[in-house]
């Protein structure tokens, strides 16, 4: 475990919770509000258009949190950049260089082995958590030196895993003693407490944070989450080539039939329908939206602070009853 120990991070958290890093959703406002409210605020570095913008974001978030801490007299929760380590991310090394200058306390890696970034991030004092979708991936990430594992279970939004969370957590806990983060289906404090009882140290909450005022998600996206339930979430490989949880109503709105999508293959959205110029065609993530099974828990669009306060109340009552 690195200088920034999990215990040290937990001491600054109101809840054992991470506002999950979400493509085109997690921005400066959401991350800053999450950290100021006492939960870890995460964001994909590729949400920034360039490494220079990433540098600017980190400076801006740090400034906001410093002002928040001065005003409240309390330490804020950590900021957590999320690095896509897949070979398709041509910015990886440039983004990593930015992070090394800012020396974050925690970094999450996605879509591949963390092996190439663990050593430099450790040298900078960061904990490295790797998201994984299978037992084999978990074993490899642990062997590569990851300090913690984020288990993408059935029901998580975006590109996700397929394993039942009960089976996945218990199997990984049998060989991994480090921090485990449960991703998938966490929409309230009761579920968060259940993740702890299962053997997790932290949990992701993603879908619920999409429908907050600080989220950069399209307002139609937020409204669709309020109107939808878990029955409206479709697991498909058609859009990205990997199993991805998407909202059926958004697929319909894009002019596609959710029940007649290719089995696999990162389709070009709109290729089978007449919707005009290529530039006007709806795009995955921007127009065809992701959500997890926690969609059933989205009933309003509060501020991040209000959502965290509500979740803390639910979590506290669940702890008292356990």
Short mmCIF file of C-alpha atoms in Angstrom, two decimals:
data_model
loop_
_atom_site.label_atom_id
_atom_site.label_comp_id
_atom_site.label_asym_id
_atom_site.label_seq_id
_atom_site.Cartn_x
_atom_site.Cartn_y
_atom_site.Cartn_z
CA UNK A 1 0.00 0.00 0.00
CA UNK A 2 1.33 3.43 -0.96
CA UNK A 3 1.80 6.57 1.11
CA UNK A 4 -1.82 7.53 0.50
CA UNK A 5 -3.24 4.56 2.41
CA UNK A 6 -6.86 3.52 2.10
CA UNK A 7 -7.31 4.22 5.80
CA UNK A 8 -6.09 7.75 5.27
CA UNK A 9 -8.53 8.25 2.42
CA UNK A 10 -11.44 6.70 4.30
CA UNK A 11 -10.92 9.09 7.21
CA UNK A 12 -11.88 11.92 4.87
CA UNK A 13 -15.00 10.26 3.45
CA UNK A 14 -18.55 10.79 4.58
CA UNK A 15 -19.45 7.56 2.80
CA UNK A 16 -17.38 4.65 1.42
CA UNK A 17 -18.43 5.77 -2.04
CA UNK A 18 -16.95 6.78 -5.39
CA UNK A 19 -18.88 8.93 -7.84
CA UNK A 20 -17.99 6.73 -10.79
CA UNK A 21 -15.96 8.08 -13.71
CA UNK A 22 -18.41 8.46 -16.60
CA UNK A 23 -17.59 9.39 -20.18
CA UNK A 24 -19.05 12.77 -21.18
CA UNK A 25 -20.85 13.01 -17.82
CA UNK A 26 -18.22 13.54 -15.11
CA UNK A 27 -16.98 17.12 -15.33
CA UNK A 28 -15.48 19.75 -13.08
CA UNK A 29 -18.80 20.60 -11.43
CA UNK A 30 -19.77 17.01 -10.63
CA UNK A 31 -16.32 15.96 -9.42
CA UNK A 32 -15.86 19.06 -7.26
CA UNK A 33 -19.32 18.73 -5.74
CA UNK A 34 -18.79 15.04 -4.97
CA UNK A 35 -15.45 15.64 -3.25
CA UNK A 36 -16.82 18.61 -1.30
CA UNK A 37 -19.74 16.43 -0.17
CA UNK A 38 -17.44 13.72 1.18
CA UNK A 39 -17.33 11.07 -1.56
CA UNK A 40 -14.49 10.37 -4.01
CA UNK A 41 -15.03 12.23 -7.27
CA UNK A 42 -13.75 10.35 -10.31
CA UNK A 43 -13.58 11.29 -13.99
CA UNK A 44 -12.06 9.81 -17.16
CA UNK A 45 -9.08 11.85 -18.30
CA UNK A 46 -10.41 11.55 -21.86
CA UNK A 47 -13.34 13.77 -20.86
CA UNK A 48 -10.77 16.52 -21.32
CA UNK A 49 -10.14 17.30 -24.97
CA UNK A 50 -6.35 17.54 -24.56
CA UNK A 51 -3.69 16.85 -21.92
CA UNK A 52 -3.44 20.62 -21.45
CA UNK A 53 -7.14 20.74 -20.64
CA UNK A 54 -6.63 17.88 -18.20
CA UNK A 55 -3.97 19.96 -16.48
CA UNK A 56 -6.42 22.88 -16.35
CA UNK A 57 -9.20 20.70 -14.93
CA UNK A 58 -7.00 19.41 -12.14
CA UNK A 59 -5.91 22.92 -11.22
CA UNK A 60 -9.50 24.15 -11.24
CA UNK A 61 -10.81 21.26 -9.13
CA UNK A 62 -7.97 21.64 -6.64
CA UNK A 63 -8.74 25.35 -6.30
CA UNK A 64 -12.43 24.74 -5.75
CA UNK A 65 -11.77 22.11 -3.12
CA UNK A 66 -9.25 24.30 -1.32
CA UNK A 67 -11.87 27.04 -1.09
CA UNK A 68 -14.49 24.55 0.07
CA UNK A 69 -12.18 23.19 2.76
CA UNK A 70 -11.30 26.70 3.95
CA UNK A 71 -14.99 27.59 4.18
CA UNK A 72 -16.08 24.43 6.01
CA UNK A 73 -12.95 23.75 8.03
CA UNK A 74 -13.10 20.11 6.91
CA UNK A 75 -10.93 18.13 4.53
CA UNK A 76 -12.51 17.23 1.21
CA UNK A 77 -12.57 13.77 -0.33
CA UNK A 78 -9.92 12.79 -2.92
CA UNK A 79 -10.12 13.50 -6.62
CA UNK A 80 -9.63 10.36 -8.71
CA UNK A 81 -8.60 10.54 -12.38
CA UNK A 82 -9.47 7.49 -14.48
CA UNK A 83 -6.90 6.41 -17.08
CA UNK A 84 -7.96 4.33 -20.09
CA UNK A 85 -4.95 2.04 -20.52
CA UNK A 86 -6.11 0.30 -23.69
CA UNK A 87 -3.75 0.64 -26.65
CA UNK A 88 -6.42 2.63 -28.52
CA UNK A 89 -5.89 5.54 -26.13
CA UNK A 90 -3.15 7.43 -27.94
CA UNK A 91 -3.08 10.04 -25.18
CA UNK A 92 -2.25 7.65 -22.38
CA UNK A 93 1.38 8.64 -21.88
CA UNK A 94 0.66 12.36 -22.16
CA UNK A 95 -2.23 12.14 -19.70
CA UNK A 96 -0.08 10.05 -17.36
CA UNK A 97 2.61 12.75 -17.45
CA UNK A 98 0.02 15.32 -16.38
CA UNK A 99 -1.12 13.14 -13.50
CA UNK A 100 2.44 12.58 -12.33
CA UNK A 101 2.89 16.35 -12.08
CA UNK A 102 -0.29 16.72 -10.03
CA UNK A 103 0.43 13.68 -7.84
CA UNK A 104 -3.14 12.44 -7.30
CA UNK A 105 -3.85 10.29 -4.26
CA UNK A 106 -5.85 7.72 -6.22
CA UNK A 107 -6.02 6.70 -9.90
CA UNK A 108 -8.33 4.14 -11.47
CA UNK A 109 -7.26 2.30 -14.64
CA UNK A 110 -9.74 0.90 -17.15
CA UNK A 111 -9.90 -1.34 -20.22
CA UNK A 112 -6.68 -3.23 -19.80
CA UNK A 113 -3.81 -4.17 -17.51
CA UNK A 114 -2.49 -1.44 -15.20
CA UNK A 115 1.05 -2.87 -15.47
CA UNK A 116 2.49 -0.03 -17.56
CA UNK A 117 1.34 2.74 -15.20
CA UNK A 118 1.58 1.20 -11.74
CA UNK A 119 5.26 1.94 -11.08
CA UNK A 120 5.28 5.62 -12.07
CA UNK A 121 2.02 6.28 -10.22
CA UNK A 122 3.35 4.53 -7.13
CA UNK A 123 6.48 6.66 -7.36
CA UNK A 124 4.22 9.72 -7.35
CA UNK A 125 2.51 8.47 -4.19
CA UNK A 126 -0.77 7.37 -5.78
CA UNK A 127 -2.86 4.33 -5.04
CA UNK A 128 -3.77 2.47 -8.23
CA UNK A 129 -7.13 0.72 -8.50
CA UNK A 130 -7.84 -1.34 -11.64
CA UNK A 131 -11.30 -2.10 -12.91
CA UNK A 132 -11.82 -5.75 -13.89
CA UNK A 133 -14.66 -7.82 -15.35
CA UNK A 134 -13.60 -11.39 -14.58
CA UNK A 135 -11.70 -13.51 -12.07
CA UNK A 136 -8.84 -13.85 -14.54
CA UNK A 137 -8.65 -10.08 -15.01
CA UNK A 138 -8.65 -9.60 -11.24
CA UNK A 139 -5.79 -12.06 -10.80
CA UNK A 140 -3.74 -10.35 -13.51
CA UNK A 141 -4.36 -6.85 -12.14
CA UNK A 142 -3.35 -7.97 -8.67
CA UNK A 143 -0.19 -9.58 -10.05
CA UNK A 144 0.61 -6.33 -11.89
CA UNK A 145 0.68 -4.48 -8.58
CA UNK A 146 -2.76 -2.87 -8.41
CA UNK A 147 -3.51 -1.69 -4.88
CA UNK A 148 -7.25 -2.17 -5.29
CA UNK A 149 -9.75 -3.74 -7.67
CA UNK A 150 -12.98 -2.29 -9.05
CA UNK A 151 -15.28 -5.20 -9.85
CA UNK A 152 -17.55 -4.38 -12.81
CA UNK A 153 -20.48 -6.67 -12.12
CA UNK A 154 -23.68 -7.48 -13.95
CA UNK A 155 -25.87 -4.40 -13.91
CA UNK A 156 -23.18 -1.73 -14.01
CA UNK A 157 -23.65 1.04 -16.56
CA UNK A 158 -21.45 1.52 -19.60
CA UNK A 159 -18.99 -1.19 -20.61
CA UNK A 160 -19.46 -3.80 -17.93
CA UNK A 161 -18.99 -7.33 -16.73
CA UNK A 162 -21.42 -10.20 -16.55
CA UNK A 163 -20.72 -11.84 -13.18
CA UNK A 164 -23.16 -11.85 -10.30
CA UNK A 165 -21.84 -9.43 -7.66
CA UNK A 166 -22.24 -11.90 -4.79
CA UNK A 167 -20.19 -14.56 -6.58
CA UNK A 168 -17.65 -12.09 -8.00
CA UNK A 169 -16.85 -10.34 -4.72
CA UNK A 170 -16.55 -13.51 -2.70
CA UNK A 171 -14.36 -15.20 -5.32
CA UNK A 172 -11.96 -12.23 -5.52
CA UNK A 173 -11.88 -11.80 -1.76
CA UNK A 174 -10.64 -15.40 -1.47
CA UNK A 175 -7.29 -14.43 -3.04
CA UNK A 176 -7.09 -10.63 -2.78
CA UNK A 177 -6.73 -8.87 0.57
CA UNK A 178 -6.58 -5.31 -0.78
CA UNK A 179 -9.41 -2.84 -1.27
CA UNK A 180 -12.35 -4.02 -3.36
CA UNK A 181 -14.80 -1.61 -4.98
CA UNK A 182 -18.20 -2.93 -6.08
CA UNK A 183 -19.54 -1.43 -9.32
CA UNK A 184 -23.08 -2.20 -10.42
CA UNK A 185 -26.56 -1.59 -9.02
CA UNK A 186 -25.72 0.82 -6.19
CA UNK A 187 -28.49 3.43 -6.05
CA UNK A 188 -28.91 4.12 -2.35
CA UNK A 189 -27.39 3.80 1.11
CA UNK A 190 -28.93 0.39 1.76
CA UNK A 191 -27.19 -1.09 -1.27
CA UNK A 192 -23.98 0.63 -0.21
CA UNK A 193 -24.16 -0.97 3.22
CA UNK A 194 -24.89 -4.35 1.60
CA UNK A 195 -21.70 -4.01 -0.45
CA UNK A 196 -19.73 -3.51 2.77
CA UNK A 197 -21.29 -6.56 4.40
CA UNK A 198 -20.40 -8.56 1.29
CA UNK A 199 -16.73 -7.72 1.81
CA UNK A 200 -16.20 -4.53 -0.21
CA UNK A 201 -14.36 -1.48 1.05
CA UNK A 202 -15.97 1.01 -1.32
CA UNK A 203 -18.63 1.10 -4.02
CA UNK A 204 -19.24 2.94 -7.25
CA UNK A 205 -22.38 4.97 -7.76
CA UNK A 206 -22.66 6.02 -11.38
CA UNK A 207 -26.15 6.06 -12.86
CA UNK A 208 -27.58 7.94 -9.91
CA UNK A 209 -25.00 10.73 -10.32
CA UNK A 210 -25.87 11.15 -14.01
CA UNK A 211 -29.23 12.55 -12.91
CA UNK A 212 -27.80 15.35 -10.76
CA UNK A 213 -27.80 19.06 -11.49
CA UNK A 214 -24.01 19.21 -11.70
CA UNK A 215 -23.74 16.38 -14.23
CA UNK A 216 -22.84 17.42 -17.77
CA UNK A 217 -25.34 14.92 -19.19
CA UNK A 218 -27.97 16.20 -21.62
CA UNK A 219 -31.13 17.25 -19.77
CA UNK A 220 -33.12 14.80 -21.92
CA UNK A 221 -30.81 12.04 -20.70
CA UNK A 222 -31.48 12.95 -17.07
CA UNK A 223 -35.23 13.05 -17.67
CA UNK A 224 -35.11 9.67 -19.44
CA UNK A 225 -33.40 8.13 -16.40
CA UNK A 226 -36.16 9.42 -14.13
CA UNK A 227 -38.78 7.95 -16.45
CA UNK A 228 -37.01 4.60 -16.95
CA UNK A 229 -36.48 1.50 -14.84
CA UNK A 230 -34.04 -1.41 -14.85
CA UNK A 231 -36.31 -3.06 -17.44
CA UNK A 232 -35.24 -0.33 -19.87
CA UNK A 233 -31.55 -1.24 -19.66
CA UNK A 234 -30.22 -3.38 -22.52
CA UNK A 235 -26.90 -5.23 -22.41
CA UNK A 236 -25.48 -5.17 -25.94
CA UNK A 237 -22.14 -5.35 -27.72
CA UNK A 238 -23.51 -3.67 -30.84
CA UNK A 239 -22.27 -0.16 -30.12
CA UNK A 240 -18.78 -0.66 -28.66
CA UNK A 241 -17.86 -4.27 -29.43
CA UNK A 242 -17.90 -5.00 -25.68
CA UNK A 243 -20.88 -5.77 -23.42
CA UNK A 244 -22.39 -2.37 -22.64
CA UNK A 245 -25.48 -1.38 -20.67
CA UNK A 246 -27.54 1.08 -22.72
CA UNK A 247 -30.95 2.73 -22.34
CA UNK A 248 -33.55 1.23 -24.67
CA UNK A 249 -35.51 4.49 -25.05
CA UNK A 250 -32.39 6.29 -26.29
CA UNK A 251 -31.77 3.54 -28.86
CA UNK A 252 -35.35 3.94 -30.09
CA UNK A 253 -34.94 7.73 -30.22
CA UNK A 254 -31.88 7.19 -32.45
CA UNK A 255 -34.11 5.38 -34.96
CA UNK A 256 -32.88 1.87 -34.15
CA UNK A 257 -34.70 -1.24 -33.00
CA UNK A 258 -33.25 -2.42 -29.65
CA UNK A 259 -34.40 -5.96 -30.42
CA UNK A 260 -32.76 -6.11 -33.85
CA UNK A 261 -29.21 -4.94 -33.17
CA UNK A 262 -26.12 -6.80 -34.41
CA UNK A 263 -24.80 -9.33 -31.93
CA UNK A 264 -21.41 -7.67 -31.85
CA UNK A 265 -19.46 -5.09 -33.71
CA UNK A 266 -19.45 -1.39 -32.81
CA UNK A 267 -22.07 -0.51 -35.44
CA UNK A 268 -22.11 2.86 -37.11
CA UNK A 269 -25.25 4.32 -35.64
CA UNK A 270 -27.71 5.33 -38.32
CA UNK A 271 -26.10 3.27 -41.07
CA UNK A 272 -29.38 1.45 -41.79
CA UNK A 273 -31.70 4.45 -41.65
CA UNK A 274 -32.04 7.64 -43.68
CA UNK A 275 -31.21 10.43 -41.28
CA UNK A 276 -29.22 12.77 -43.49
CA UNK A 277 -25.58 13.72 -43.49
CA UNK A 278 -22.97 11.67 -41.65
CA UNK A 279 -22.28 14.55 -39.27
CA UNK A 280 -25.94 14.59 -38.21
CA UNK A 281 -26.07 10.93 -37.31
CA UNK A 282 -26.59 10.18 -33.63
CA UNK A 283 -23.48 9.03 -31.81
CA UNK A 284 -23.06 6.45 -29.06
CA UNK A 285 -22.59 8.06 -25.65
CA UNK A 286 -23.68 11.47 -26.97
CA UNK A 287 -27.09 10.41 -28.29
CA UNK A 288 -27.44 6.72 -27.39
CA UNK A 289 -27.08 6.75 -23.64
CA UNK A 290 -25.80 4.36 -21.04
CA UNK A 291 -27.31 3.39 -17.70
CA UNK A 292 -27.06 0.58 -15.17
CA UNK A 293 -29.67 -1.39 -13.28
CA UNK A 294 -29.65 1.34 -10.64
CA UNK A 295 -31.90 3.25 -13.07
CA UNK A 296 -34.86 2.03 -11.02
CA UNK A 297 -33.54 4.13 -8.14
CA UNK A 298 -33.46 7.37 -10.13
CA UNK A 299 -36.62 9.28 -9.22
CA UNK A 300 -35.48 12.92 -9.32
CA UNK A 301 -32.64 15.24 -10.31
CA UNK A 302 -31.13 16.60 -7.07
CA UNK A 303 -27.89 18.43 -6.43
CA UNK A 304 -24.90 16.24 -5.67
CA UNK A 305 -24.91 17.51 -2.08
CA UNK A 306 -28.56 16.54 -1.64
CA UNK A 307 -27.99 13.09 -3.16
CA UNK A 308 -25.01 12.41 -0.89
CA UNK A 309 -26.91 13.61 2.18
CA UNK A 310 -29.85 11.35 1.31
CA UNK A 311 -27.56 8.39 0.71
CA UNK A 312 -25.75 9.04 4.01
CA UNK A 313 -29.06 9.00 5.87
CA UNK A 314 -30.07 5.71 4.22
CA UNK A 315 -26.64 4.23 4.90
CA UNK A 316 -26.70 5.29 8.55
CA UNK A 317 -30.11 3.74 9.13
CA UNK A 318 -28.98 0.54 7.36
CA UNK A 319 -25.92 0.32 9.64
CA UNK A 320 -28.05 0.80 12.74
CA UNK A 321 -30.33 -2.02 11.66
CA UNK A 322 -27.56 -4.48 10.77
#
